[in-house]
């Protein structure tokens, strides 16, 4: 695995969270090369890839290459015709754009995120589905009152026998809890994000459905914390009490 960042998924993961996954992948025999990118491929007479060239001068033997470089919202079709914001199409809480009867949902929509009094784009399947549902409700409402979209950001992923979930906002101080040793037989650990004395985000690897519900509730309720050390000691119990 080759990636340009100093650790994997730095937009969400803290270095401690990343260290667990990097360790886990390495223990499975995966070699991780950080701080560089692929610049080209070498192929044989049959057109099959044989080598990947990296920007730092290294070259890696390969017979299959998986490129996962993300994507950007495709808004060119609408340039100059709808109002844009933060790289997406600006909408209200019902996913209406600046043009009557034109709605934008999913990755391309920059919408009011009520919980944080902010406007954001969210690139995740859960929001793609829920924003589409909200737009359809608005279209079908025939002037009747419907609630504003009130989304709690939610991300998840699964790899090997691992499974993590994250809810809320990853801003402020962080507290790691549980055992993030990649060699642990059943790893279970998490992280809270704390801003202005309140827990605003929670991540959990290896949680049960009830525990994942508990961290979602914490991110929604944003309970106050007086001591980060106490929070670290309490760990998941803190979330389960809310
Ligand atoms: C590498 C990668 C991994 C991801 N992993 C996850 C994951 O594990 N879990 C998760 O929840 N989310 C994941 N996501 C994000 C998730 O895929 C997106 O948030 C979700 O697909 C957004 O849905 P959407 O309907 O807004 O857009 P899309 O699914 O991108 O759908 C937009 C569609 O519009 C089509 N289109 C574009 N222009 C035109 C045009 N002019 N005319 C007609 N059609 C057009 C496109 O071809 C595309 O099919 C991942 C994304 C990437 C790139």
Tab-separated table of C-alpha atoms and ligand atoms in Angstrom:
chain	number	residue	atom	x	y	z
A	1	UNK	CA	0.000	0.000	0.000
A	2	UNK	CA	1.354	3.376	-1.019
A	3	UNK	CA	-0.022	6.687	0.204
A	4	UNK	CA	1.257	10.259	0.424
A	5	UNK	CA	0.175	11.040	3.993
A	6	UNK	CA	2.276	10.442	7.148
A	7	UNK	CA	-0.298	7.898	8.397
A	8	UNK	CA	-3.401	6.253	6.944
A	9	UNK	CA	-6.645	8.241	6.680
A	10	UNK	CA	-5.400	11.393	8.471
A	11	UNK	CA	-8.647	13.233	7.673
A	12	UNK	CA	-10.342	11.026	10.278
A	13	UNK	CA	-7.782	8.846	12.053
A	14	UNK	CA	-5.510	10.095	14.810
A	15	UNK	CA	-1.913	8.722	14.634
A	16	UNK	CA	-2.869	6.243	17.428
A	17	UNK	CA	-5.884	4.894	15.515
A	18	UNK	CA	-3.821	4.670	12.322
A	19	UNK	CA	-0.989	2.858	14.151
A	20	UNK	CA	-3.417	0.037	15.015
A	21	UNK	CA	-4.591	-0.483	11.404
A	22	UNK	CA	-1.109	-0.092	9.947
A	23	UNK	CA	0.186	-2.661	12.462
A	24	UNK	CA	-2.706	-5.019	11.712
A	25	UNK	CA	-2.133	-4.774	7.941
A	26	UNK	CA	1.645	-5.233	8.374
A	27	UNK	CA	1.032	-8.365	10.470
A	28	UNK	CA	-0.947	-9.725	7.502
A	29	UNK	CA	2.154	-9.272	5.331
A	30	UNK	CA	1.181	-5.964	3.742
A	31	UNK	CA	4.057	-3.581	3.147
A	32	UNK	CA	3.113	0.060	3.682
A	33	UNK	CA	5.023	2.856	1.971
A	34	UNK	CA	4.110	6.352	3.184
A	35	UNK	CA	4.918	9.858	2.032
A	36	UNK	CA	4.987	9.215	-1.717
A	37	UNK	CA	2.667	8.528	-4.660
A	38	UNK	CA	2.580	6.357	-7.771
A	39	UNK	CA	3.714	8.224	-10.880
A	40	UNK	CA	3.591	5.516	-13.552
A	41	UNK	CA	3.284	1.869	-14.513
A	42	UNK	CA	5.619	-0.359	-16.536
A	43	UNK	CA	3.959	-3.050	-18.642
A	44	UNK	CA	5.108	-6.052	-20.702
A	45	UNK	CA	4.556	-6.922	-24.399
A	46	UNK	CA	1.063	-8.244	-23.539
A	47	UNK	CA	0.098	-4.922	-21.970
A	48	UNK	CA	0.151	-6.408	-18.440
A	49	UNK	CA	1.469	-4.319	-15.610
A	50	UNK	CA	4.799	-5.483	-14.170
A	51	UNK	CA	5.982	-2.548	-12.094
A	52	UNK	CA	4.729	0.580	-10.334
A	53	UNK	CA	7.013	3.589	-10.251
A	54	UNK	CA	6.909	5.880	-7.244
A	55	UNK	CA	7.689	9.582	-7.053
A	56	UNK	CA	10.484	8.999	-4.501
A	57	UNK	CA	12.362	6.871	-7.067
A	58	UNK	CA	11.387	3.440	-5.726
A	59	UNK	CA	9.809	0.898	-8.017
A	60	UNK	CA	7.544	-1.969	-6.928
A	61	UNK	CA	7.058	-5.276	-8.722
A	62	UNK	CA	3.355	-5.838	-9.396
A	63	UNK	CA	0.998	-8.045	-11.388
A	64	UNK	CA	-2.169	-6.330	-10.238
A	65	UNK	CA	-2.688	-2.723	-9.162
A	66	UNK	CA	-5.689	-1.330	-7.305
A	67	UNK	CA	-5.953	2.451	-7.502
A	68	UNK	CA	-8.117	4.030	-4.800
A	69	UNK	CA	-7.662	7.767	-5.062
A	70	UNK	CA	-11.133	9.022	-4.165
A	71	UNK	CA	-13.191	11.376	-6.265
A	72	UNK	CA	-14.354	14.960	-6.510
A	73	UNK	CA	-17.983	15.992	-6.941
A	74	UNK	CA	-18.761	16.443	-10.603
A	75	UNK	CA	-20.421	19.871	-10.716
A	76	UNK	CA	-19.158	21.122	-14.106
A	77	UNK	CA	-22.497	20.416	-15.764
A	78	UNK	CA	-24.103	23.012	-13.490
A	79	UNK	CA	-21.331	25.668	-13.501
A	80	UNK	CA	-22.737	29.200	-13.539
A	81	UNK	CA	-26.308	27.928	-13.334
A	82	UNK	CA	-26.704	27.019	-9.644
A	83	UNK	CA	-25.140	28.581	-6.582
A	84	UNK	CA	-22.113	26.645	-5.272
A	85	UNK	CA	-20.397	26.495	-1.892
A	86	UNK	CA	-17.417	24.568	-0.487
A	87	UNK	CA	-16.886	22.682	-3.758
A	88	UNK	CA	-20.482	21.494	-4.036
A	89	UNK	CA	-23.962	22.636	-5.000
A	90	UNK	CA	-25.450	24.833	-2.293
A	91	UNK	CA	-28.771	23.605	-0.873
A	92	UNK	CA	-31.128	24.383	1.992
A	93	UNK	CA	-32.229	21.894	4.665
A	94	UNK	CA	-34.583	20.275	2.114
A	95	UNK	CA	-31.875	19.921	-0.563
A	96	UNK	CA	-33.394	22.617	-2.760
A	97	UNK	CA	-30.753	24.451	-4.798
A	98	UNK	CA	-30.800	28.141	-5.780
A	99	UNK	CA	-32.866	27.179	-8.847
A	100	UNK	CA	-36.561	26.405	-8.260
A	101	UNK	CA	-37.441	22.704	-8.637
A	102	UNK	CA	-33.785	21.688	-8.828
A	103	UNK	CA	-32.538	19.532	-5.940
A	104	UNK	CA	-29.021	18.237	-5.174
A	105	UNK	CA	-28.365	15.237	-2.886
A	106	UNK	CA	-25.445	13.065	-1.813
A	107	UNK	CA	-21.787	13.926	-2.359
A	108	UNK	CA	-22.465	17.025	-4.489
A	109	UNK	CA	-24.715	18.805	-1.977
A	110	UNK	CA	-23.342	21.470	0.384
A	111	UNK	CA	-26.111	21.599	2.989
A	112	UNK	CA	-26.772	23.120	6.430
A	113	UNK	CA	-25.511	20.710	9.090
A	114	UNK	CA	-27.862	21.760	11.877
A	115	UNK	CA	-26.005	20.000	14.709
A	116	UNK	CA	-22.842	22.075	14.117
A	117	UNK	CA	-24.521	25.232	12.806
A	118	UNK	CA	-22.333	24.919	9.726
A	119	UNK	CA	-22.664	24.157	6.031
A	120	UNK	CA	-20.867	21.026	4.866
A	121	UNK	CA	-20.534	18.374	2.222
A	122	UNK	CA	-20.557	14.760	3.426
A	123	UNK	CA	-19.200	11.994	1.222
A	124	UNK	CA	-20.823	8.864	2.563
A	125	UNK	CA	-23.471	6.427	1.449
A	126	UNK	CA	-25.550	6.931	4.617
A	127	UNK	CA	-25.939	10.653	3.897
A	128	UNK	CA	-26.474	9.993	0.152
A	129	UNK	CA	-29.485	7.826	1.038
A	130	UNK	CA	-30.867	10.064	3.799
A	131	UNK	CA	-30.504	13.288	1.791
A	132	UNK	CA	-32.339	11.683	-1.152
A	133	UNK	CA	-35.113	10.640	1.248
A	134	UNK	CA	-35.337	14.196	2.601
A	135	UNK	CA	-35.502	15.695	-0.924
A	136	UNK	CA	-38.289	13.296	-1.896
A	137	UNK	CA	-40.195	14.170	1.318
A	138	UNK	CA	-39.857	17.878	0.447
A	139	UNK	CA	-40.997	17.309	-3.132
A	140	UNK	CA	-44.017	15.261	-2.001
A	141	UNK	CA	-44.972	17.485	0.955
A	142	UNK	CA	-47.381	19.634	-1.058
A	143	UNK	CA	-46.740	22.605	1.225
A	144	UNK	CA	-47.135	20.567	4.456
A	145	UNK	CA	-44.549	21.094	7.232
A	146	UNK	CA	-41.580	18.761	7.266
A	147	UNK	CA	-38.614	18.796	9.660
A	148	UNK	CA	-35.301	20.279	8.575
A	149	UNK	CA	-32.544	17.770	7.801
A	150	UNK	CA	-30.714	17.082	11.055
A	151	UNK	CA	-27.845	14.788	10.165
A	152	UNK	CA	-25.353	13.191	12.525
A	153	UNK	CA	-22.216	12.471	10.450
A	154	UNK	CA	-21.570	8.731	10.373
A	155	UNK	CA	-18.750	6.766	8.747
A	156	UNK	CA	-17.885	3.102	8.932
A	157	UNK	CA	-15.600	0.565	7.347
A	158	UNK	CA	-14.819	-3.116	7.443
A	159	UNK	CA	-11.593	-4.921	6.541
A	160	UNK	CA	-10.459	-8.469	7.379
A	161	UNK	CA	-12.356	-9.303	10.587
A	162	UNK	CA	-12.244	-5.674	11.736
A	163	UNK	CA	-15.099	-3.216	11.798
A	164	UNK	CA	-15.195	0.405	12.958
A	165	UNK	CA	-17.804	3.121	13.233
A	166	UNK	CA	-17.440	6.859	13.773
A	167	UNK	CA	-20.125	9.393	14.658
A	168	UNK	CA	-19.967	13.152	14.987
A	169	UNK	CA	-17.192	15.642	14.445
A	170	UNK	CA	-13.452	14.897	14.667
A	171	UNK	CA	-12.333	18.232	16.090
A	172	UNK	CA	-10.598	19.223	19.341
A	173	UNK	CA	-8.624	17.106	21.818
A	174	UNK	CA	-8.647	13.329	21.601
A	175	UNK	CA	-8.734	10.580	24.198
A	176	UNK	CA	-7.837	7.025	23.247
A	177	UNK	CA	-9.368	4.182	25.271
A	178	UNK	CA	-9.214	0.390	25.206
A	179	UNK	CA	-6.541	-1.839	23.733
A	180	UNK	CA	-5.184	-0.715	20.356
A	181	UNK	CA	-2.483	-3.396	20.201
A	182	UNK	CA	-2.759	-4.841	16.645
A	183	UNK	CA	-1.704	-8.238	18.025
A	184	UNK	CA	-4.582	-8.410	20.544
A	185	UNK	CA	-6.801	-11.466	19.869
A	186	UNK	CA	-10.039	-9.409	19.840
A	187	UNK	CA	-9.045	-5.780	19.485
A	188	UNK	CA	-11.508	-3.287	20.914
A	189	UNK	CA	-10.587	0.359	21.296
A	190	UNK	CA	-11.904	3.793	20.556
A	191	UNK	CA	-11.347	7.513	20.637
A	192	UNK	CA	-13.398	10.482	21.814
A	193	UNK	CA	-13.023	13.969	20.374
A	194	UNK	CA	-13.603	16.745	22.921
A	195	UNK	CA	-14.272	20.371	22.058
A	196	UNK	CA	-15.200	23.165	24.481
A	197	UNK	CA	-15.514	20.610	27.310
A	198	UNK	CA	-17.976	18.419	25.400
A	199	UNK	CA	-17.589	15.091	23.600
A	200	UNK	CA	-18.370	15.859	19.951
A	201	UNK	CA	-17.125	12.730	18.183
A	202	UNK	CA	-16.619	9.046	18.938
A	203	UNK	CA	-14.838	6.215	17.116
A	204	UNK	CA	-15.050	2.542	18.027
A	205	UNK	CA	-13.301	-0.527	16.610
A	206	UNK	CA	-14.818	-3.911	17.383
A	207	UNK	CA	-18.004	-2.588	19.023
A	208	UNK	CA	-21.236	-4.578	19.432
A	209	UNK	CA	-24.435	-3.117	17.892
A	210	UNK	CA	-25.412	-1.720	21.326
A	211	UNK	CA	-21.984	-0.184	21.878
A	212	UNK	CA	-22.086	1.424	18.437
A	213	UNK	CA	-25.522	2.839	19.300
A	214	UNK	CA	-24.035	4.222	22.513
A	215	UNK	CA	-21.241	6.102	20.712
A	216	UNK	CA	-23.787	7.477	18.225
A	217	UNK	CA	-25.821	8.787	21.146
A	218	UNK	CA	-22.754	10.399	22.719
A	219	UNK	CA	-21.983	12.243	19.475
A	220	UNK	CA	-25.592	13.415	19.224
A	221	UNK	CA	-26.034	14.418	22.913
A	222	UNK	CA	-22.527	15.921	23.311
A	223	UNK	CA	-22.188	15.320	27.061
A	224	UNK	CA	-19.814	17.516	29.121
A	225	UNK	CA	-16.562	16.050	30.449
A	226	UNK	CA	-14.620	17.512	33.344
A	227	UNK	CA	-11.445	15.428	33.121
A	228	UNK	CA	-9.827	13.845	30.083
A	229	UNK	CA	-7.982	11.417	32.374
A	230	UNK	CA	-11.271	10.248	33.862
A	231	UNK	CA	-12.723	9.871	30.371
A	232	UNK	CA	-9.738	7.759	29.331
A	233	UNK	CA	-10.201	5.538	32.412
A	234	UNK	CA	-13.940	5.163	31.857
A	235	UNK	CA	-13.524	4.493	28.129
A	236	UNK	CA	-16.556	2.848	26.558
A	237	UNK	CA	-18.427	2.783	29.910
A	238	UNK	CA	-18.766	6.574	29.597
A	239	UNK	CA	-20.711	6.188	26.335
A	240	UNK	CA	-22.809	3.291	27.607
A	241	UNK	CA	-24.006	5.403	30.571
A	242	UNK	CA	-25.395	8.233	28.384
B	1	LIG	C1	-12.777	4.869	-3.365
B	1	LIG	C2	-14.051	5.188	-2.599
B	1	LIG	C3	-14.420	4.374	-1.519
B	1	LIG	C4	-15.592	4.646	-0.818
B	1	LIG	N1	-15.936	3.820	0.236
B	1	LIG	C5	-17.093	4.015	0.900
B	1	LIG	C6	-17.514	3.115	1.946
B	1	LIG	O1	-16.848	2.139	2.285
B	1	LIG	N2	-18.676	3.376	2.569
B	1	LIG	C7	-19.461	4.462	2.218
B	1	LIG	O2	-20.516	4.648	2.813
B	1	LIG	N3	-19.081	5.324	1.250
B	1	LIG	C8	-17.927	5.116	0.578
B	1	LIG	N4	-17.543	5.981	-0.421
B	1	LIG	C9	-18.367	7.141	-0.682
B	1	LIG	C10	-19.632	6.776	-1.423
B	1	LIG	O3	-19.292	5.998	-2.569
B	1	LIG	C11	-20.343	8.073	-1.876
B	1	LIG	O4	-20.554	8.903	-0.754
B	1	LIG	C12	-21.687	7.767	-2.506
B	1	LIG	O5	-21.543	6.880	-3.601
B	1	LIG	C13	-22.323	9.079	-2.966
B	1	LIG	O6	-23.524	8.803	-3.637
B	1	LIG	P1	-24.081	9.842	-4.717
B	1	LIG	O7	-25.358	9.280	-5.189
B	1	LIG	O8	-24.038	11.223	-4.129
B	1	LIG	O9	-22.981	9.898	-5.880
B	1	LIG	P2	-22.418	8.713	-6.832
B	1	LIG	O10	-22.581	7.367	-6.176
B	1	LIG	O11	-21.046	9.173	-7.227
B	1	LIG	O12	-23.407	8.777	-8.060
B	1	LIG	C14	-23.370	9.825	-9.010
B	1	LIG	C15	-23.665	9.205	-10.356
B	1	LIG	O13	-23.887	10.234	-11.324
B	1	LIG	C16	-23.305	9.844	-12.543
B	1	LIG	N5	-23.109	11.054	-13.359
B	1	LIG	C17	-22.171	12.010	-13.247
B	1	LIG	N6	-22.349	12.954	-14.204
B	1	LIG	C18	-23.430	12.584	-14.916
B	1	LIG	C19	-24.134	13.150	-16.052
B	1	LIG	N7	-23.733	14.282	-16.605
B	1	LIG	N8	-25.198	12.481	-16.524
B	1	LIG	C20	-25.629	11.318	-15.952
B	1	LIG	N9	-25.011	10.742	-14.897
B	1	LIG	C21	-23.926	11.373	-14.402
B	1	LIG	C22	-22.003	9.171	-12.105
B	1	LIG	O14	-21.519	8.342	-13.123
B	1	LIG	C23	-22.485	8.380	-10.884
B	1	LIG	O15	-22.952	7.099	-11.221
B	1	LIG	C24	-16.396	5.746	-1.154
B	1	LIG	C25	-16.040	6.552	-2.255
B	1	LIG	C26	-14.876	6.281	-2.958
B	1	LIG	C27	-14.519	7.163	-4.144
